[in-house]
Amino acid sequence: MKIKHKKIVIAYTLGLGLIAAIYSILSPPLYKATAQVVLGGVNPRSPLIRDSHSFDEYMDLQHKVLKEKELLDAVIDKLHLRISKRFIVKDPLRVLQRAIKVKHVKATNIVRIEVIMDNPTLASRIATVLAEEYIAHTKSMNFKLTQEAVDWLTETSKLSKKIEEIEKRQARFIEENKPDIVYSDLTAATRARNILIEQKNTETFNLSRVQSQVEYIEENLKDKNIERLLTAFLKDHIIYELKRKRKEKEIELYHLQRERGEGDPQGALLKKEIKELDLATIEYAKSKVKEKKEKMDKIRERLKDLEEQILEQNEQVAELKDLRSDSESLPRELEMYTKLYNKALKQLEKEQFSIIRTRRLILPDPYTVDFPVAPKTSLNVMAGLLGGFILGNIISVVLEKKKK
């Protein structure tokens, strides 16, 4: 194969190779500080890990924790990197995130923290402090989870005692009060109370009716209104007779006065008889008022007795309702507290798992190894020569096409 435009190809090859060599020589050396931390006791086959997350997911979680802003901010603050003359950058957090690499050593429970920087001492300190902060963070989480687990343990203990108490109450209730008997007694007591209330309502109505009659009669007695008095006793046979006789005397007096005039002695006698009938009506009305007042007193006595009986019946009904409520509420209460207990127990198991898992993350002191990352000048020169050769050939082909 004949290479055309050899001078161009050679020039580009040597030029780019020279540039790569100069860049490699002038570039400052980078140093990598490594801190290896052992996730103490974490077994990839552990049920605690296998049942909750896969081991790889678990390790990925630790990688994220190691690069969290909170953890890196703690490193920056502890090393005073924001004001350090050896670390003058606009955004220390972003620079650290780029400089730090977290790797998992395969088939082990080791996490390797790598910090690549041009300052070996600073890289070493950053790797060390990051591992220390990770340990401190882990211990803090362990303490927090332990406290939460203690709280849930206390809660489950309280709920367990509550369930035991309800079960005892329920057993005692069933032993002392048969639920079927309670229901039948409550039904009978409620029915008896309702009958008493109906009787009270009836007696109250009777009292009101008699009281109205007494007030009406007394008002007419005061006014001596015989006509209205006679209408106050519609079904009374004595009043009926008095009313009938008075009516007969009035009719007889009317005809007599038309025939003989008002001065007739017979007329005066009839008026006297009518007056006597009126007096008899008044006296009878007074006796009826007295009788009705006595009846009112008896009704009041009955009402008082009924109120006392209703009060006693209400107490009995209330007591039976409480028993029925207990018979219904105790199972519901037991079910509710059992659910709460089971929920608390699950939460406790979750917290206990977190504690066990976190305790396994309490790490030994990390160690760091500082060594320079070789500039690899020879590789850079070879890459430059190869790139220059390829570029020179491309330019040669382009020039050849233009000539044609």
mmCIF file of C-alpha atoms in Angstrom, residues 57-207:
data_model
loop_
_atom_site.group_PDB
_atom_site.id
_atom_site.type_symbol
_atom_site.label_atom_id
_atom_site.label_comp_id
_atom_site.label_asym_id
_atom_site.label_seq_id
_atom_site.Cartn_x
_atom_site.Cartn_y
_atom_site.Cartn_z
ATOM 1 C CA GLU A 57 -28.760 -3.540 46.768
ATOM 2 C CA TYR A 58 -27.548 -3.389 50.334
ATOM 3 C CA MET A 59 -24.009 -2.538 49.221
ATOM 4 C CA ASP A 60 -25.321 0.053 46.752
ATOM 5 C CA LEU A 61 -27.122 1.700 49.641
ATOM 6 C CA GLN A 62 -23.833 2.028 51.533
ATOM 7 C CA HIS A 63 -22.222 3.583 48.438
ATOM 8 C CA LYS A 64 -24.964 6.210 48.358
ATOM 9 C CA VAL A 65 -24.547 6.907 52.062
ATOM 10 C CA LEU A 66 -20.816 7.476 51.581
ATOM 11 C CA LYS A 67 -21.466 10.098 48.889
ATOM 12 C CA GLU A 68 -24.392 11.835 50.600
ATOM 13 C CA LYS A 69 -24.243 15.616 50.875
ATOM 14 C CA GLU A 70 -24.619 15.467 54.657
ATOM 15 C CA LEU A 71 -21.584 13.211 55.049
ATOM 16 C CA LEU A 72 -19.403 15.186 52.614
ATOM 17 C CA ASP A 73 -20.398 18.489 54.247
ATOM 18 C CA ALA A 74 -19.201 17.056 57.560
ATOM 19 C CA VAL A 75 -15.845 16.194 55.947
ATOM 20 C CA ILE A 76 -15.547 19.700 54.464
ATOM 21 C CA ASP A 77 -16.329 21.318 57.811
ATOM 22 C CA LYS A 78 -14.000 19.066 59.780
ATOM 23 C CA LEU A 79 -11.053 19.736 57.428
ATOM 24 C CA HIS A 80 -11.986 23.436 56.976
ATOM 25 C CA LEU A 81 -11.819 22.970 53.204
ATOM 26 C CA ARG A 82 -13.918 26.066 52.498
ATOM 27 C CA ILE A 83 -11.161 28.276 53.907
ATOM 28 C CA SER A 84 -8.138 26.060 53.221
ATOM 29 C CA LYS A 85 -5.409 27.594 51.001
ATOM 30 C CA ARG A 86 -4.589 24.133 49.655
ATOM 31 C CA PHE A 87 -8.154 23.613 48.461
ATOM 32 C CA ILE A 88 -9.227 26.825 46.749
ATOM 33 C CA VAL A 89 -12.303 25.946 44.679
ATOM 34 C CA LYS A 90 -15.695 27.543 44.161
ATOM 35 C CA ASP A 91 -17.752 24.479 45.022
ATOM 36 C CA PRO A 92 -15.920 22.118 47.420
ATOM 37 C CA LEU A 93 -18.864 19.720 47.579
ATOM 38 C CA ARG A 94 -18.963 19.127 43.820
ATOM 39 C CA VAL A 95 -15.168 18.790 43.639
ATOM 40 C CA LEU A 96 -15.250 16.172 46.413
ATOM 41 C CA GLN A 97 -18.066 14.266 44.749
ATOM 42 C CA ARG A 98 -15.969 14.057 41.574
ATOM 43 C CA ALA A 99 -12.752 13.179 43.417
ATOM 44 C CA ILE A 100 -14.295 10.433 45.577
ATOM 45 C CA LYS A 101 -15.012 7.002 44.182
ATOM 46 C CA VAL A 102 -16.656 4.249 46.206
ATOM 47 C CA LYS A 103 -16.098 0.684 45.054
ATOM 48 C CA HIS A 104 -17.194 -2.693 46.321
ATOM 49 C CA VAL A 105 -14.540 -5.363 46.395
ATOM 50 C CA LYS A 106 -16.266 -8.299 44.717
ATOM 51 C CA ALA A 107 -17.109 -11.404 46.743
ATOM 52 C CA THR A 108 -16.254 -9.573 49.981
ATOM 53 C CA ASN A 109 -17.920 -7.265 52.452
ATOM 54 C CA ILE A 110 -15.281 -4.577 51.894
ATOM 55 C CA VAL A 111 -15.990 -1.097 50.573
ATOM 56 C CA ARG A 112 -13.054 0.822 49.137
ATOM 57 C CA ILE A 113 -13.051 4.624 49.299
ATOM 58 C CA GLU A 114 -10.722 6.221 46.748
ATOM 59 C CA VAL A 115 -9.812 9.917 46.701
ATOM 60 C CA ILE A 116 -7.784 11.099 43.674
ATOM 61 C CA MET A 117 -6.202 14.543 44.006
ATOM 62 C CA ASP A 118 -2.935 16.330 43.213
ATOM 63 C CA ASN A 119 -2.234 16.741 46.956
ATOM 64 C CA PRO A 120 -1.408 13.354 48.522
ATOM 65 C CA THR A 121 -1.697 14.568 52.131
ATOM 66 C CA LEU A 122 -5.091 16.174 51.551
ATOM 67 C CA ALA A 123 -6.343 13.125 49.660
ATOM 68 C CA SER A 124 -5.272 10.891 52.543
ATOM 69 C CA ARG A 125 -6.940 13.092 55.147
ATOM 70 C CA ILE A 126 -10.163 13.292 53.128
ATOM 71 C CA ALA A 127 -10.304 9.493 52.760
ATOM 72 C CA THR A 128 -9.621 8.999 56.469
ATOM 73 C CA VAL A 129 -12.109 11.616 57.675
ATOM 74 C CA LEU A 130 -14.796 10.355 55.282
ATOM 75 C CA ALA A 131 -14.431 6.846 56.703
ATOM 76 C CA GLU A 132 -14.510 8.221 60.260
ATOM 77 C CA GLU A 133 -17.631 10.273 59.539
ATOM 78 C CA TYR A 134 -19.223 7.212 57.994
ATOM 79 C CA ILE A 135 -18.548 5.279 61.194
ATOM 80 C CA ALA A 136 -19.913 8.136 63.332
ATOM 81 C CA HIS A 137 -22.998 8.341 61.126
ATOM 82 C CA THR A 138 -23.505 4.596 61.481
ATOM 83 C CA LYS A 139 -23.229 4.747 65.269
ATOM 84 C CA SER A 140 -25.683 7.642 65.379
ATOM 85 C CA MET A 141 -28.166 5.687 63.276
ATOM 86 C CA ASN A 142 -27.678 2.685 65.526
ATOM 87 C CA PHE A 143 -28.444 4.757 68.613
ATOM 88 C CA LYS A 144 -31.520 6.277 66.987
ATOM 89 C CA LEU A 145 -32.835 2.905 65.851
ATOM 90 C CA THR A 146 -32.172 1.445 69.285
ATOM 91 C CA GLN A 147 -34.198 4.216 70.913
ATOM 92 C CA GLU A 148 -37.048 3.664 68.457
ATOM 93 C CA ALA A 149 -36.948 -0.063 69.113
ATOM 94 C CA VAL A 150 -37.067 0.541 72.873
ATOM 95 C CA ASP A 151 -40.115 2.766 72.358
ATOM 96 C CA TRP A 152 -41.856 0.114 70.283
ATOM 97 C CA LEU A 153 -40.885 -2.566 72.806
ATOM 98 C CA THR A 154 -42.480 -0.469 75.569
ATOM 99 C CA GLU A 155 -45.568 0.028 73.408
ATOM 100 C CA THR A 156 -45.942 -3.686 72.712
ATOM 101 C CA SER A 157 -45.555 -4.413 76.435
ATOM 102 C CA LYS A 158 -48.327 -1.930 77.278
ATOM 103 C CA LEU A 159 -50.600 -3.331 74.575
ATOM 104 C CA SER A 160 -49.928 -6.883 75.732
ATOM 105 C CA LYS A 161 -50.963 -5.968 79.287
ATOM 106 C CA LYS A 162 -54.054 -4.192 77.955
ATOM 107 C CA ILE A 163 -55.069 -7.259 75.944
ATOM 108 C CA GLU A 164 -54.572 -9.468 79.012
ATOM 109 C CA GLU A 165 -56.723 -7.109 81.098
ATOM 110 C CA ILE A 166 -59.539 -7.094 78.501
ATOM 111 C CA GLU A 167 -59.469 -10.881 78.238
ATOM 112 C CA LYS A 168 -59.840 -11.164 82.027
ATOM 113 C CA ARG A 169 -62.723 -8.656 82.015
ATOM 114 C CA GLN A 170 -64.420 -10.556 79.224
ATOM 115 C CA ALA A 171 -64.056 -13.901 81.001
ATOM 116 C CA ARG A 172 -65.347 -12.398 84.265
ATOM 117 C CA PHE A 173 -68.288 -10.796 82.466
ATOM 118 C CA ILE A 174 -69.301 -14.037 80.766
ATOM 119 C CA GLU A 175 -69.032 -15.859 84.090
ATOM 120 C CA GLU A 176 -71.070 -13.291 86.080
ATOM 121 C CA ASN A 177 -73.536 -12.150 83.412
ATOM 122 C CA LYS A 178 -74.829 -14.508 80.816
ATOM 123 C CA PRO A 179 -75.222 -12.425 77.609
ATOM 124 C CA ASP A 180 -78.548 -14.076 76.661
ATOM 125 C CA ILE A 181 -80.029 -13.348 80.100
ATOM 126 C CA VAL A 182 -78.796 -9.753 79.939
ATOM 127 C CA TYR A 183 -80.555 -9.210 76.611
ATOM 128 C CA SER A 184 -83.863 -10.715 77.809
ATOM 129 C CA ASP A 185 -83.742 -8.781 81.102
ATOM 130 C CA LEU A 186 -83.037 -5.554 79.231
ATOM 131 C CA THR A 187 -85.992 -6.142 76.912
ATOM 132 C CA ALA A 188 -88.330 -6.846 79.860
ATOM 133 C CA ALA A 189 -87.065 -3.853 81.857
ATOM 134 C CA THR A 190 -87.457 -1.538 78.870
ATOM 135 C CA ARG A 191 -90.999 -2.768 78.250
ATOM 136 C CA ALA A 192 -91.933 -2.295 81.941
ATOM 137 C CA ARG A 193 -90.481 1.216 81.918
ATOM 138 C CA ASN A 194 -92.447 2.123 78.785
ATOM 139 C CA ILE A 195 -95.684 0.908 80.433
ATOM 140 C CA LEU A 196 -94.974 3.067 83.480
ATOM 141 C CA ILE A 197 -94.293 6.060 81.237
ATOM 142 C CA GLU A 198 -97.609 5.502 79.437
ATOM 143 C CA GLN A 199 -99.421 5.347 82.797
ATOM 144 C CA LYS A 200 -97.716 8.533 83.890
ATOM 145 C CA ASN A 201 -98.752 10.282 80.681
ATOM 146 C CA THR A 202 -102.351 9.127 81.186
ATOM 147 C CA GLU A 203 -102.444 10.313 84.807
ATOM 148 C CA THR A 204 -100.860 13.614 83.820
ATOM 149 C CA PHE A 205 -103.575 14.117 81.215
ATOM 150 C CA ASN A 206 -106.295 13.222 83.765
ATOM 151 C CA LEU A 207 -104.834 15.668 86.276
#
